[in-house]
Amino acid sequence: MPIPGDVVLVKFPFAEKAADSVHPALVLEDLGDSRFILAYGSSQRIDRSSPPPNEVVVTDPSSIAACGLNRPTRFDLAIRAQMYVTSKYQIGRLPATEMPKLYRAAVHCKLI
């Protein structure tokens, strides 16, 4: 089963429209019974120099690979969803070198 810090591929839902395409998502919390809180991921509109405080931006090639991604990606902790996820959706893990970014974004979003 995925654990917090894992990266998964899911059809991420949005309030204004149905989930229609697959996006990477960052596992934030395990709620039990295969339910998780996920943060939305995208390779679009990445601000490498001054990312918003609610985002974890992964741009280092080794971190991108560890996450199971093929390009720089941002995880927006302000866009979250509760979803059922199994290990078959898991593609990688946020490396320890990126965890300070996750902590800062979680504090900013008042998740911790």
XYZ file of C-alpha atoms in Angstrom:
112
model
C 0.000 0.000 0.000
C 1.174 3.548 -0.617
C 2.477 5.574 2.303
C 2.792 9.355 2.773
C 5.478 10.666 0.445
C 4.717 8.185 -2.342
C 3.827 9.396 -5.822
C 0.862 7.738 -7.531
C -0.882 8.117 -10.897
C -4.640 8.718 -10.602
C -7.560 10.375 -12.338
C -7.576 13.397 -10.053
C -11.060 14.870 -9.496
C -11.813 18.583 -9.633
C -14.890 20.284 -8.196
C -15.759 21.929 -11.506
C -15.387 18.828 -13.697
C -15.121 15.067 -13.602
C -11.739 13.369 -13.441
C -10.853 12.847 -17.076
C -7.074 12.564 -17.281
C -4.365 10.865 -15.297
C -2.127 13.048 -13.117
C 0.646 12.327 -10.657
C -0.395 12.894 -7.063
C 1.530 12.986 -3.810
C 0.228 10.844 -0.962
C -0.201 13.064 2.100
C -2.152 10.913 4.540
C -3.320 7.308 4.920
C -6.933 7.295 6.146
C -7.168 3.499 6.285
C -9.201 1.090 4.138
C -7.175 2.089 1.029
C -8.327 5.738 1.332
C -5.732 8.476 1.101
C -5.473 12.250 0.985
C -3.613 13.193 -2.212
C -2.106 16.455 -3.483
C -2.523 17.304 -7.154
C 0.521 17.109 -9.413
C 1.181 18.776 -12.760
C 4.060 19.417 -15.116
C 2.434 22.666 -16.287
C 3.181 26.209 -15.010
C 6.212 25.316 -12.902
C 7.945 28.250 -11.226
C 11.495 27.039 -10.616
C 12.869 30.297 -9.217
C 10.157 31.225 -6.725
C 7.489 28.536 -6.373
C 4.313 29.325 -4.433
C 4.571 28.353 -0.747
C 1.826 25.715 -1.111
C 3.754 23.759 -3.761
C 6.449 21.101 -3.714
C 8.343 21.599 -6.979
C 10.525 18.692 -8.093
C 13.108 19.755 -10.702
C 16.313 17.889 -9.818
C 16.824 15.021 -12.316
C 17.556 12.445 -9.601
C 14.456 13.508 -7.627
C 12.314 13.384 -10.773
C 13.506 9.817 -11.366
C 12.948 8.791 -7.723
C 9.368 10.065 -7.988
C 8.851 7.907 -11.075
C 8.293 10.994 -13.222
C 9.797 11.965 -16.572
C 9.736 15.772 -16.249
C 9.729 18.512 -13.596
C 6.494 18.415 -11.618
C 4.776 20.538 -9.010
C 2.557 19.113 -6.283
C -0.002 21.650 -5.076
C -0.981 20.967 -1.466
C -3.818 23.477 -1.762
C -5.527 21.122 -4.251
C -6.277 17.905 -2.409
C -8.661 14.993 -2.784
C -9.611 11.928 -0.792
C -9.357 8.844 -2.995
C -9.123 5.082 -2.946
C -5.638 4.039 -4.070
C -3.838 0.709 -4.275
C -0.161 -0.066 -4.740
C -0.689 -0.633 -8.478
C -0.974 3.162 -8.867
C 2.352 3.826 -7.136
C 5.162 5.020 -9.415
C 7.787 6.385 -7.017
C 8.597 8.203 -3.816
C 9.520 11.771 -2.949
C 13.192 11.538 -1.912
C 14.398 12.684 1.496
C 16.144 15.682 -0.095
C 12.711 17.049 -1.109
C 11.026 16.521 2.286
C 11.852 20.047 3.599
C 9.801 21.451 0.693
C 6.909 19.176 1.659
C 7.139 20.276 5.295
C 7.113 23.984 4.363
C 4.144 23.542 2.022
C 2.226 21.512 4.633
C 2.805 24.206 7.271
C 1.727 26.915 4.839
C -1.500 25.022 4.045
C -2.074 24.437 7.781
C -1.930 20.667 7.377
C 0.511 20.401 10.277
